[in-house]
Amino acid sequence: EPEVTQTPSHQVTQMGQEVILRCVPISNHLYFYWYRQILGQKVEFLVSFYNNEISEKSEIFDDQFSVERPDGSNFTLKIRSTKLEDSAMYFCASSASLPDTETQYFGPGTRLLVL
Amino acid sequence: GESVGLHLPTLSVQEGDNSIINCAYSNSASDYFIWYKQESGKGPQFIIDIRSNMDKRQGQRVTVLLNKTVKHLSLQIAATQPGDSAVYFCAESGAQKLVFGQGTRLTINP
């Protein structure tokens, strides 16, 4: 069964450093997303991406965040200068069509710890 | 505004019993709802979905009920098993994103 994959599974970084989280969405999906989940809290939307551009972003997704689809298979989330409060699980998701018509499927997540 | 909430943060049931997890949503224009299961250290896993033109949808051992009048959603799990232990989230789908509720932690007692 096709699935979303994410690397790395864990990332530890120093405050102020740049991190890149990587995702490989399901191959025939066209819509891509990043969400985050602070420990013990609900999953929060960060950004949606379609046709090589951002469709929607949340207040969390400020100028320190960027997304890219560098090739036909990868989808990345970059945090330019990490802050302590960026520590969270980051989930990538993909869907075949718009989220109000098709289910989003989630990857296993990357646990980011900023020290 | 968008918000999706759950009635109880934790639910404990005996193995073999049925479980009911509830969710309230605030956006009456919401059209599509999904239940996800999240096991410890893993990503949300799709369980079942329902559209606003339906009141009930059944899957394998799971049923989702939608009451649009009171903006309430529930997930029923029949004959719960130890593997059902997880946090369950309802999510409301907007045009470009999902809005998740706080989650209910389901614990199965032997």
PDB file of C-alpha atoms in Angstrom:
ATOM      1  CA  GLU A   1       0.000   0.000   0.000  1.00  0.00           C
ATOM      2  CA  PRO A   2       1.434   3.406  -0.930  1.00  0.00           C
ATOM      3  CA  GLU A   3       2.445   5.571   1.999  1.00  0.00           C
ATOM      4  CA  VAL A   4       3.970   8.916   2.817  1.00  0.00           C
ATOM      5  CA  THR A   5       7.534   8.687   4.068  1.00  0.00           C
ATOM      6  CA  GLN A   6       9.530  11.231   6.032  1.00  0.00           C
ATOM      7  CA  THR A   7      13.188  11.692   6.920  1.00  0.00           C
ATOM      8  CA  PRO A   8      14.792  12.004   9.336  1.00  0.00           C
ATOM      9  CA  SER A   9      12.668  10.406  12.029  1.00  0.00           C
ATOM     10  CA  HIS A  10      14.419  12.522  14.664  1.00  0.00           C
ATOM     11  CA  GLN A  11      16.378  15.756  14.383  1.00  0.00           C
ATOM     12  CA  VAL A  12      18.183  17.585  17.163  1.00  0.00           C
ATOM     13  CA  THR A  13      19.473  21.060  16.403  1.00  0.00           C
ATOM     14  CA  GLN A  14      20.773  24.143  18.118  1.00  0.00           C
ATOM     15  CA  MET A  15      18.656  27.269  18.307  1.00  0.00           C
ATOM     16  CA  GLY A  16      19.312  29.490  15.315  1.00  0.00           C
ATOM     17  CA  GLN A  17      20.338  26.659  13.022  1.00  0.00           C
ATOM     18  CA  GLU A  18      18.587  25.778   9.788  1.00  0.00           C
ATOM     19  CA  VAL A  19      16.811  22.449   9.400  1.00  0.00           C
ATOM     20  CA  ILE A  20      15.289  20.763   6.392  1.00  0.00           C
ATOM     21  CA  LEU A  21      12.630  18.133   6.867  1.00  0.00           C
ATOM     22  CA  ARG A  22      12.007  15.839   3.960  1.00  0.00           C
ATOM     23  CA  CYS A  23       8.943  14.033   2.735  1.00  0.00           C
ATOM     24  CA  VAL A  24       8.086  11.735  -0.131  1.00  0.00           C
ATOM     25  CA  PRO A  25       4.329  11.983  -0.745  1.00  0.00           C
ATOM     26  CA  ILE A  26       2.253   9.225  -2.293  1.00  0.00           C
ATOM     27  CA  SER A  27       3.274   9.101  -5.934  1.00  0.00           C
ATOM     28  CA  ASN A  28       0.029  10.011  -7.690  1.00  0.00           C
ATOM     29  CA  HIS A  29      -0.972  12.705  -5.202  1.00  0.00           C
ATOM     30  CA  LEU A  30      -0.998  16.344  -6.229  1.00  0.00           C
ATOM     31  CA  TYR A  31      -1.648  18.186  -2.964  1.00  0.00           C
ATOM     32  CA  PHE A  32       0.917  18.349  -0.200  1.00  0.00           C
ATOM     33  CA  TYR A  33       0.803  19.605   3.352  1.00  0.00           C
ATOM     34  CA  TRP A  34       2.835  20.156   6.477  1.00  0.00           C
ATOM     35  CA  TYR A  35       1.371  19.999   9.950  1.00  0.00           C
ATOM     36  CA  ARG A  36       2.983  20.099  13.334  1.00  0.00           C
ATOM     37  CA  GLN A  37       2.091  18.699  16.741  1.00  0.00           C
ATOM     38  CA  ILE A  38       3.603  20.050  19.915  1.00  0.00           C
ATOM     39  CA  LEU A  39       3.895  17.313  22.536  1.00  0.00           C
ATOM     40  CA  GLY A  40       0.509  16.495  24.030  1.00  0.00           C
ATOM     41  CA  GLN A  41      -1.387  18.916  21.831  1.00  0.00           C
ATOM     42  CA  LYS A  42      -3.491  18.672  18.710  1.00  0.00           C
ATOM     43  CA  VAL A  43      -2.220  18.588  15.171  1.00  0.00           C
ATOM     44  CA  GLU A  44      -1.932  22.082  13.666  1.00  0.00           C
ATOM     45  CA  PHE A  45      -1.934  23.043   9.998  1.00  0.00           C
ATOM     46  CA  LEU A  46       1.132  24.824   8.671  1.00  0.00           C
ATOM     47  CA  VAL A  47       0.921  24.987   4.894  1.00  0.00           C
ATOM     48  CA  SER A  48      -0.649  23.468   1.813  1.00  0.00           C
ATOM     49  CA  PHE A  49       1.059  23.238  -1.563  1.00  0.00           C
ATOM     50  CA  TYR A  50      -0.230  22.569  -5.035  1.00  0.00           C
ATOM     51  CA  ASN A  51       1.123  23.098  -8.518  1.00  0.00           C
ATOM     52  CA  ASN A  52       4.452  24.320  -7.161  1.00  0.00           C
ATOM     53  CA  GLU A  53       3.019  27.068  -5.045  1.00  0.00           C
ATOM     54  CA  ILE A  54       1.611  27.602  -1.592  1.00  0.00           C
ATOM     55  CA  SER A  55      -2.172  27.355  -1.527  1.00  0.00           C
ATOM     56  CA  GLU A  56      -2.699  28.357   2.065  1.00  0.00           C
ATOM     57  CA  LYS A  57      -0.583  28.915   5.142  1.00  0.00           C
ATOM     58  CA  SER A  58      -1.306  29.412   8.809  1.00  0.00           C
ATOM     59  CA  GLU A  59      -0.105  32.106  11.184  1.00  0.00           C
ATOM     60  CA  ILE A  60       2.548  29.682  12.396  1.00  0.00           C
ATOM     61  CA  PHE A  61       4.112  29.566   8.937  1.00  0.00           C
ATOM     62  CA  ASP A  62       6.055  32.823   9.137  1.00  0.00           C
ATOM     63  CA  ASP A  63       9.063  34.037   7.154  1.00  0.00           C
ATOM     64  CA  GLN A  64      11.300  31.495   8.870  1.00  0.00           C
ATOM     65  CA  PHE A  65       9.463  28.662   7.125  1.00  0.00           C
ATOM     66  CA  SER A  66       9.574  27.691   3.482  1.00  0.00           C
ATOM     67  CA  VAL A  67       8.503  24.707   1.410  1.00  0.00           C
ATOM     68  CA  GLU A  68       9.810  23.326  -1.807  1.00  0.00           C
ATOM     69  CA  ARG A  69       9.222  20.499  -4.209  1.00  0.00           C
ATOM     70  CA  PRO A  70      12.722  20.221  -5.638  1.00  0.00           C
ATOM     71  CA  ASP A  71      11.960  17.287  -7.900  1.00  0.00           C
ATOM     72  CA  GLY A  72       9.120  14.979  -8.834  1.00  0.00           C
ATOM     73  CA  SER A  73       9.115  13.043  -5.608  1.00  0.00           C
ATOM     74  CA  ASN A  74      10.337  15.103  -2.640  1.00  0.00           C
ATOM     75  CA  PHE A  75       8.585  17.804  -0.643  1.00  0.00           C
ATOM     76  CA  THR A  76      10.609  19.701   1.934  1.00  0.00           C
ATOM     77  CA  LEU A  77      10.006  22.020   4.853  1.00  0.00           C
ATOM     78  CA  LYS A  78      12.836  24.365   5.775  1.00  0.00           C
ATOM     79  CA  ILE A  79      13.095  26.299   9.000  1.00  0.00           C
ATOM     80  CA  ARG A  80      15.782  28.944   8.515  1.00  0.00           C
ATOM     81  CA  SER A  81      16.572  29.889  12.090  1.00  0.00           C
ATOM     82  CA  THR A  82      15.068  27.496  14.564  1.00  0.00           C
ATOM     83  CA  LYS A  83      13.602  28.638  17.865  1.00  0.00           C
ATOM     84  CA  LEU A  84      13.001  26.631  21.002  1.00  0.00           C
ATOM     85  CA  GLU A  85       9.267  26.735  20.357  1.00  0.00           C
ATOM     86  CA  ASP A  86       9.743  25.011  17.005  1.00  0.00           C
ATOM     87  CA  SER A  87      10.302  21.767  18.902  1.00  0.00           C
ATOM     88  CA  ALA A  88       7.462  19.493  17.791  1.00  0.00           C
ATOM     89  CA  MET A  89       6.511  16.565  15.601  1.00  0.00           C
ATOM     90  CA  TYR A  90       6.240  17.638  11.993  1.00  0.00           C
ATOM     91  CA  PHE A  91       3.934  15.654   9.747  1.00  0.00           C
ATOM     92  CA  CYS A  92       3.809  15.669   5.999  1.00  0.00           C
ATOM     93  CA  ALA A  93       0.565  14.702   4.293  1.00  0.00           C
ATOM     94  CA  SER A  94      -0.649  14.325   0.750  1.00  0.00           C
ATOM     95  CA  SER A  95      -3.944  13.910  -1.040  1.00  0.00           C
ATOM     96  CA  ALA A  96      -5.052  13.132  -4.565  1.00  0.00           C
ATOM     97  CA  SER A  97      -7.364  16.103  -4.670  1.00  0.00           C
ATOM     98  CA  LEU A  98      -8.562  19.009  -2.566  1.00  0.00           C
ATOM     99  CA  PRO A  99      -8.907  18.266   1.162  1.00  0.00           C
ATOM    100  CA  ASP A 100     -12.637  18.796   1.133  1.00  0.00           C
ATOM    101  CA  THR A 101     -13.015  16.038  -1.423  1.00  0.00           C
ATOM    102  CA  GLU A 102     -10.208  13.599  -0.730  1.00  0.00           C
ATOM    103  CA  THR A 103      -8.611  12.252   2.419  1.00  0.00           C
ATOM    104  CA  GLN A 104      -5.158  13.365   3.432  1.00  0.00           C
ATOM    105  CA  TYR A 105      -2.685  10.632   4.268  1.00  0.00           C
ATOM    106  CA  PHE A 106      -0.007  11.348   6.812  1.00  0.00           C
ATOM    107  CA  GLY A 107       3.595  10.306   7.137  1.00  0.00           C
ATOM    108  CA  PRO A 108       5.148   8.984  10.362  1.00  0.00           C
ATOM    109  CA  GLY A 109       6.539  12.385  11.287  1.00  0.00           C
ATOM    110  CA  THR A 110       9.880  13.959  12.145  1.00  0.00           C
ATOM    111  CA  ARG A 111      10.484  14.748  15.785  1.00  0.00           C
ATOM    112  CA  LEU A 112      12.389  18.041  15.937  1.00  0.00           C
ATOM    113  CA  LEU A 113      14.106  19.085  19.132  1.00  0.00           C
ATOM    114  CA  VAL A 114      15.626  22.549  19.296  1.00  0.00           C
ATOM    115  CA  LEU A 115      18.127  23.075  22.099  1.00  0.00           C
TER     116      LEU A 115
ATOM    117  CA  GLY B   1     -14.195  30.748  13.076  1.00  0.00           C
ATOM    118  CA  GLU B   2     -12.974  27.226  12.665  1.00  0.00           C
ATOM    119  CA  SER B   3     -12.714  25.034  15.674  1.00  0.00           C
ATOM    120  CA  VAL B   4     -13.222  21.394  16.284  1.00  0.00           C
ATOM    121  CA  GLY B   5     -13.482  20.128  19.810  1.00  0.00           C
ATOM    122  CA  LEU B   6     -13.947  16.871  21.657  1.00  0.00           C
ATOM    123  CA  HIS B   7     -16.145  16.223  24.659  1.00  0.00           C
ATOM    124  CA  LEU B   8     -13.733  14.084  26.691  1.00  0.00           C
ATOM    125  CA  PRO B   9      -9.959  14.003  26.760  1.00  0.00           C
ATOM    126  CA  THR B  10      -9.788  10.360  27.940  1.00  0.00           C
ATOM    127  CA  LEU B  11     -11.957   7.274  27.635  1.00  0.00           C
ATOM    128  CA  SER B  12     -11.352   3.930  29.274  1.00  0.00           C
ATOM    129  CA  VAL B  13     -13.304   0.826  28.235  1.00  0.00           C
ATOM    130  CA  GLN B  14     -13.173  -2.912  28.816  1.00  0.00           C
ATOM    131  CA  GLU B  15     -11.839  -5.076  26.047  1.00  0.00           C
ATOM    132  CA  GLY B  16     -14.755  -6.327  23.992  1.00  0.00           C
ATOM    133  CA  ASP B  17     -17.031  -3.414  24.866  1.00  0.00           C
ATOM    134  CA  ASN B  18     -18.116  -0.767  22.412  1.00  0.00           C
ATOM    135  CA  SER B  19     -16.534   2.691  22.502  1.00  0.00           C
ATOM    136  CA  ILE B  20     -18.081   5.996  21.537  1.00  0.00           C
ATOM    137  CA  ILE B  21     -15.884   9.022  20.996  1.00  0.00           C
ATOM    138  CA  ASN B  22     -17.557  12.371  20.470  1.00  0.00           C
ATOM    139  CA  CYS B  23     -16.650  15.536  18.660  1.00  0.00           C
ATOM    140  CA  ALA B  24     -18.312  18.931  18.282  1.00  0.00           C
ATOM    141  CA  TYR B  25     -17.586  21.329  15.481  1.00  0.00           C
ATOM    142  CA  SER B  26     -18.475  24.975  15.116  1.00  0.00           C
ATOM    143  CA  ASN B  27     -18.471  25.666  11.389  1.00  0.00           C
ATOM    144  CA  SER B  28     -21.934  24.848  10.103  1.00  0.00           C
ATOM    145  CA  ALA B  29     -20.630  25.126   6.546  1.00  0.00           C
ATOM    146  CA  SER B  30     -18.252  22.212   7.058  1.00  0.00           C
ATOM    147  CA  ASP B  31     -18.776  19.579   4.420  1.00  0.00           C
ATOM    148  CA  TYR B  32     -16.351  16.778   5.119  1.00  0.00           C
ATOM    149  CA  PHE B  33     -15.208  15.164   8.352  1.00  0.00           C
ATOM    150  CA  ILE B  34     -12.553  12.584   9.062  1.00  0.00           C
ATOM    151  CA  TRP B  35     -11.599  10.477  12.043  1.00  0.00           C
ATOM    152  CA  TYR B  36      -7.936   9.722  12.552  1.00  0.00           C
ATOM    153  CA  LYS B  37      -6.210   7.347  14.945  1.00  0.00           C
ATOM    154  CA  GLN B  38      -2.800   8.231  16.295  1.00  0.00           C
ATOM    155  CA  GLU B  39      -0.684   5.671  18.063  1.00  0.00           C
ATOM    156  CA  SER B  40       2.223   6.767  20.187  1.00  0.00           C
ATOM    157  CA  GLY B  41       5.079   8.163  18.099  1.00  0.00           C
ATOM    158  CA  LYS B  42       3.237   7.752  14.808  1.00  0.00           C
ATOM    159  CA  GLY B  43       1.381   9.930  12.368  1.00  0.00           C
ATOM    160  CA  PRO B  44      -2.408  10.211  12.167  1.00  0.00           C
ATOM    161  CA  GLN B  45      -3.914   7.207  10.471  1.00  0.00           C
ATOM    162  CA  PHE B  46      -7.156   7.531   8.510  1.00  0.00           C
ATOM    163  CA  ILE B  47     -10.048   5.551   9.977  1.00  0.00           C
ATOM    164  CA  ILE B  48     -13.236   6.728   8.338  1.00  0.00           C
ATOM    165  CA  ASP B  49     -14.764   9.808   6.787  1.00  0.00           C
ATOM    166  CA  ILE B  50     -18.217  11.220   6.215  1.00  0.00           C
ATOM    167  CA  ARG B  51     -19.669  13.986   4.114  1.00  0.00           C
ATOM    168  CA  SER B  52     -22.348  16.386   5.213  1.00  0.00           C
ATOM    169  CA  ASN B  53     -24.952  14.812   2.942  1.00  0.00           C
ATOM    170  CA  MET B  54     -24.814  11.660   5.070  1.00  0.00           C
ATOM    171  CA  ASP B  55     -25.857  10.904   8.651  1.00  0.00           C
ATOM    172  CA  LYS B  56     -24.061   7.622   9.106  1.00  0.00           C
ATOM    173  CA  ARG B  57     -21.248   5.668   7.560  1.00  0.00           C
ATOM    174  CA  GLN B  58     -19.956   2.261   8.516  1.00  0.00           C
ATOM    175  CA  GLY B  59     -16.595   0.646   8.132  1.00  0.00           C
ATOM    176  CA  GLN B  60     -15.013  -2.415   9.588  1.00  0.00           C
ATOM    177  CA  ARG B  61     -15.916  -2.289  13.304  1.00  0.00           C
ATOM    178  CA  VAL B  62     -16.274   1.498  13.102  1.00  0.00           C
ATOM    179  CA  THR B  63     -19.265   3.732  12.513  1.00  0.00           C
ATOM    180  CA  VAL B  64     -19.321   7.484  12.194  1.00  0.00           C
ATOM    181  CA  LEU B  65     -22.476   9.439  12.949  1.00  0.00           C
ATOM    182  CA  LEU B  66     -23.028  13.023  11.922  1.00  0.00           C
ATOM    183  CA  ASN B  67     -25.691  15.245  13.455  1.00  0.00           C
ATOM    184  CA  LYS B  68     -25.658  18.502  11.537  1.00  0.00           C
ATOM    185  CA  THR B  69     -28.431  20.008  13.620  1.00  0.00           C
ATOM    186  CA  VAL B  70     -26.255  20.120  16.730  1.00  0.00           C
ATOM    187  CA  LYS B  71     -22.933  20.022  14.864  1.00  0.00           C
ATOM    188  CA  HIS B  72     -21.869  16.794  16.468  1.00  0.00           C
ATOM    189  CA  LEU B  73     -19.804  13.910  15.204  1.00  0.00           C
ATOM    190  CA  SER B  74     -19.180  10.574  16.864  1.00  0.00           C
ATOM    191  CA  LEU B  75     -17.014   7.542  16.269  1.00  0.00           C
ATOM    192  CA  GLN B  76     -18.251   4.181  17.441  1.00  0.00           C
ATOM    193  CA  ILE B  77     -15.824   1.302  17.723  1.00  0.00           C
ATOM    194  CA  ALA B  78     -17.392  -2.115  18.148  1.00  0.00           C
ATOM    195  CA  ALA B  79     -15.840  -4.847  20.269  1.00  0.00           C
ATOM    196  CA  THR B  80     -12.746  -2.875  21.182  1.00  0.00           C
ATOM    197  CA  GLN B  81      -9.418  -4.646  21.089  1.00  0.00           C
ATOM    198  CA  PRO B  82      -6.081  -3.804  22.714  1.00  0.00           C
ATOM    199  CA  GLY B  83      -4.872  -2.519  19.355  1.00  0.00           C
ATOM    200  CA  ASP B  84      -7.538   0.175  19.461  1.00  0.00           C
ATOM    201  CA  SER B  85      -5.659   1.968  22.242  1.00  0.00           C
ATOM    202  CA  ALA B  86      -4.640   5.317  20.765  1.00  0.00           C
ATOM    203  CA  VAL B  87      -5.584   8.968  20.569  1.00  0.00           C
ATOM    204  CA  TYR B  88      -8.509   9.618  18.258  1.00  0.00           C
ATOM    205  CA  PHE B  89      -8.902  12.932  16.468  1.00  0.00           C
ATOM    206  CA  CYS B  90     -11.788  14.264  14.509  1.00  0.00           C
ATOM    207  CA  ALA B  91     -10.859  16.651  11.746  1.00  0.00           C
ATOM    208  CA  GLU B  92     -12.890  19.088   9.735  1.00  0.00           C
ATOM    209  CA  SER B  93     -11.807  19.599   6.176  1.00  0.00           C
ATOM    210  CA  GLY B  94     -11.635  23.077   4.731  1.00  0.00           C
ATOM    211  CA  ALA B  95     -10.774  23.963   1.179  1.00  0.00           C
ATOM    212  CA  GLN B  96      -7.019  23.692   1.714  1.00  0.00           C
ATOM    213  CA  LYS B  97      -6.447  22.159   5.121  1.00  0.00           C
ATOM    214  CA  LEU B  98      -7.647  20.002   7.966  1.00  0.00           C
ATOM    215  CA  VAL B  99      -8.647  21.458  11.325  1.00  0.00           C
ATOM    216  CA  PHE B 100      -8.084  18.939  14.092  1.00  0.00           C
ATOM    217  CA  GLY B 101      -9.744  18.628  17.446  1.00  0.00           C
ATOM    218  CA  GLN B 102      -7.862  18.116  20.711  1.00  0.00           C
ATOM    219  CA  GLY B 103      -8.076  14.342  20.649  1.00  0.00           C
ATOM    220  CA  THR B 104      -9.466  11.644  22.939  1.00  0.00           C
ATOM    221  CA  ARG B 105      -7.137   9.056  24.422  1.00  0.00           C
ATOM    222  CA  LEU B 106      -8.812   5.640  24.336  1.00  0.00           C
ATOM    223  CA  THR B 107      -7.501   3.066  26.788  1.00  0.00           C
ATOM    224  CA  ILE B 108      -8.587  -0.564  26.615  1.00  0.00           C
ATOM    225  CA  ASN B 109      -8.641  -2.446  29.900  1.00  0.00           C
ATOM    226  CA  PRO B 110      -8.115  -6.220  29.790  1.00  0.00           C
TER     227      PRO B 110
END
